[in-house]
Coordinates of C-alpha atoms in Angstrom, one line a residue:
X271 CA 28.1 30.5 -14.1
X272 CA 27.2 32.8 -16.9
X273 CA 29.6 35.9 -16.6
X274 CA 29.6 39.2 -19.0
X275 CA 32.8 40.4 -20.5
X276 CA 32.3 44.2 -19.9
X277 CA 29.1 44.5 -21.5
X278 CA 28.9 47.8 -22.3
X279 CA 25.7 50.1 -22.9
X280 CA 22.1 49.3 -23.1
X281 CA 22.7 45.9 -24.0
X282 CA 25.0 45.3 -21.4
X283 CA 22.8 46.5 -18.6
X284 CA 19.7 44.4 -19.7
X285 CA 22.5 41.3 -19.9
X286 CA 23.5 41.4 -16.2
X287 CA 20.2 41.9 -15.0
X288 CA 18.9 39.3 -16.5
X289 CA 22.4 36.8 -15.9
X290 CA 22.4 37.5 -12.0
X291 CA 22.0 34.9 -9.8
X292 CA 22.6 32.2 -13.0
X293 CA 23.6 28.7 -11.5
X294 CA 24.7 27.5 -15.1
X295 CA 26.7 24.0 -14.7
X296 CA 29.5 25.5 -16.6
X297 CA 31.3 28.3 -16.8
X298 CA 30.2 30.8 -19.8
X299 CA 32.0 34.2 -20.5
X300 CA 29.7 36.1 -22.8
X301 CA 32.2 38.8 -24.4
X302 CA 30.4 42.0 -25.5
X303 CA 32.8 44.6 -25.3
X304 CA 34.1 46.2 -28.6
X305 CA 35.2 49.9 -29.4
X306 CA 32.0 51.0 -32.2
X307 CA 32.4 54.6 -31.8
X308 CA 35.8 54.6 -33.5
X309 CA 36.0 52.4 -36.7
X310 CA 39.3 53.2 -38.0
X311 CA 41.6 50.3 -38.6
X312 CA 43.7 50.6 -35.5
X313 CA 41.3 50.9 -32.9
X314 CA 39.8 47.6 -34.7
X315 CA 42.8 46.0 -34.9
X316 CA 42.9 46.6 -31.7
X317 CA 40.0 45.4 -29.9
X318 CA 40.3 41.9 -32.4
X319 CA 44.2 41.7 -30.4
X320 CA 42.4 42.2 -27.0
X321 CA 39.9 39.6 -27.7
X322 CA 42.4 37.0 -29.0
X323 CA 44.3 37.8 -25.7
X324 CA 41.5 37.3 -23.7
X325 CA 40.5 34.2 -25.5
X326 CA 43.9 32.4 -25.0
X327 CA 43.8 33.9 -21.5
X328 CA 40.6 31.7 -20.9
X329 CA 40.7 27.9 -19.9
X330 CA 39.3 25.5 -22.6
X331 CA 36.3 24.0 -20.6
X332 CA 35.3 27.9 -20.6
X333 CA 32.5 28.3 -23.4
X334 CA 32.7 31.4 -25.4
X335 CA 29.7 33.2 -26.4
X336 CA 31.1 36.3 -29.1
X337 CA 28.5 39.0 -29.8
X338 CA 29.0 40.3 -33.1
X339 CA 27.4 42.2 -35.8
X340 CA 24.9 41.4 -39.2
X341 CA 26.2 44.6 -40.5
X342 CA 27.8 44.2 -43.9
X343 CA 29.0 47.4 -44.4
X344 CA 32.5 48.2 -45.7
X345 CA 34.6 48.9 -42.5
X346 CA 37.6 47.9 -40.4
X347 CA 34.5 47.5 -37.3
X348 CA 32.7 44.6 -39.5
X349 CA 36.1 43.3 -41.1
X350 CA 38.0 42.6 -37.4
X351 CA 34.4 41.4 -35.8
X352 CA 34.6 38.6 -38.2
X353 CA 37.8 38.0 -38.5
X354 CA 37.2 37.5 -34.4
X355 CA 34.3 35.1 -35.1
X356 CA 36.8 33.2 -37.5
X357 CA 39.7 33.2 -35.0
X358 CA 37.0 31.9 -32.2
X359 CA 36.0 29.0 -34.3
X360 CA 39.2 27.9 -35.4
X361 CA 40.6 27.9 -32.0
X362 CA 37.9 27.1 -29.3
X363 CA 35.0 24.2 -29.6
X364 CA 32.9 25.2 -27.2
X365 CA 31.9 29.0 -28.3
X366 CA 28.9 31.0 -29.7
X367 CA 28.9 33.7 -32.3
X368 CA 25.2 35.5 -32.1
X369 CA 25.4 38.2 -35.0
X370 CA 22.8 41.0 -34.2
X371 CA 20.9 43.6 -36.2
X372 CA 21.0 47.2 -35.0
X373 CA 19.5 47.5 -31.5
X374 CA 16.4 49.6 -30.9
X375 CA 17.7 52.1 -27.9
X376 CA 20.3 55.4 -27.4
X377 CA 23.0 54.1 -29.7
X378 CA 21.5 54.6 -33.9
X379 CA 18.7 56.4 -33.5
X380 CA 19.3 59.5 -31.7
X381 CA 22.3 60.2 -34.8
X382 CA 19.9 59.9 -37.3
X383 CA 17.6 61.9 -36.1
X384 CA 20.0 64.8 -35.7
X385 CA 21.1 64.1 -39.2
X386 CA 24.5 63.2 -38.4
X387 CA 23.8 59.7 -39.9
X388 CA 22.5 59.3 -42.7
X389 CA 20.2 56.4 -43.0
X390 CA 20.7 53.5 -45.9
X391 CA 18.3 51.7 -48.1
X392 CA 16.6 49.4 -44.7
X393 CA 17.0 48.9 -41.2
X394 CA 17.2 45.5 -39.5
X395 CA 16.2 46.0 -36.2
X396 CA 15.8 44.2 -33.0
X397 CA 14.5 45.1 -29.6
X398 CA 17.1 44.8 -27.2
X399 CA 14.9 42.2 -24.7
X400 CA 14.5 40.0 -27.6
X401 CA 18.3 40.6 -28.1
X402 CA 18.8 39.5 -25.0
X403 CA 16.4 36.4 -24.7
X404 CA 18.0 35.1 -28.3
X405 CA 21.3 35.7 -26.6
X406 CA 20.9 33.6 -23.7
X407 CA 18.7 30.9 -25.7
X408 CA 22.1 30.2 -28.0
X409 CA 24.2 30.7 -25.0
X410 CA 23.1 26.9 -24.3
X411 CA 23.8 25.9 -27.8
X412 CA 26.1 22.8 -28.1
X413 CA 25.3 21.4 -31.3
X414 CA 27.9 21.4 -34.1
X415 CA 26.6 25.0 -35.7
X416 CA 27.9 27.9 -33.4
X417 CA 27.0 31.0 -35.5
X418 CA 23.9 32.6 -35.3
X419 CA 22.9 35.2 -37.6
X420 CA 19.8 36.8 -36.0
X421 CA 17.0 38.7 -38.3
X422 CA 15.5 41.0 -36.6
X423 CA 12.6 43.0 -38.4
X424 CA 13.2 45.4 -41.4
X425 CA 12.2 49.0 -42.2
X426 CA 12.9 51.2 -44.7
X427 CA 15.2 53.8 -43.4
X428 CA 13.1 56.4 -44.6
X429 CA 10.1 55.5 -42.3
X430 CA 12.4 55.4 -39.4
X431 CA 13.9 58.8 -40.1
X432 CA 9.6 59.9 -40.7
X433 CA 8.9 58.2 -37.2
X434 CA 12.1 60.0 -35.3
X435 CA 10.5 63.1 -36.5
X436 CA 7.6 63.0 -35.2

């Protein structure tokens, strides 16, 4: 049985709809539940202790499935999701880590159209159906690799700002 770890948000929603009535063989706890509207370092450090403690929490014929983030910017958000994905590896063989782009929906877009965000260089983007097919495809993963870093498409910034404006 496939079950969501407080999946939060748009993301969330389109995962339990899509997850209910599952009669996967094993059990599978996909965890997507992480603090992104505060980045500083100890709300981070704190949601990278609550995952920890859920993961030791959770018996070891439980397969982890970690959504994470492609993001490489410079913050405590991106450093304590990958020091998660690190600690997952090292600690539990039968896991996931599914890094995604920025999802197309409520969350980016509507801050960088007011202005309060302002856009970089490009935008990888990903619809968050597809998110959620890819997400489920890798959940059944059980080959030696168990980090996925998913492309979604890119955009220059610029155009997306040009299109929210419309």
């Amino acid at each position: 049985m496939i079950t969501l770890i407080n999946g939060r948000g748009q993301l969330g929603d389109k995962l339990l709809q899509a997850i209910e009535g599952d009669n996967t063989e094993k059990d599978v706890r996909i965890y997507h539940t992480w603090n992104i509207d505060d980045k500083s370092k100890s709300i981070q450090k704190r949601e990278y202790e609550k995952f920890v403690n859920f993961l030791k929490r959770e018996p070891e014929d439980n397969k982890i499935v970690f959504i994470s983030t492609n993001s490489q910017k410079d913050s405590w958000y991106v450093y304590y999701k990958h020091l998660s994905e690190a600690f997952l590896l090292t600690n539990r063989e039968k896991c996931v880590i599914i890094r995604l782009p920025t999802l197309i929906g409520k969350g980016v877009f509507p801050l960088l159209k007011s202005g309060e965000l302002q856009p970089e260089d490009f935008f990888n983007l990903i619809s968050i159906d597809k998110a959620v097919k890819i997400i489920l495809e890798k959940t059944k993963n059980n080959n030696i690799v168990k980090s996925f870093h998913i492309i979604g498409e890119t955009i220059s910034a610029e155009s997306v700002k040009n299109i929210l404006c419309l």
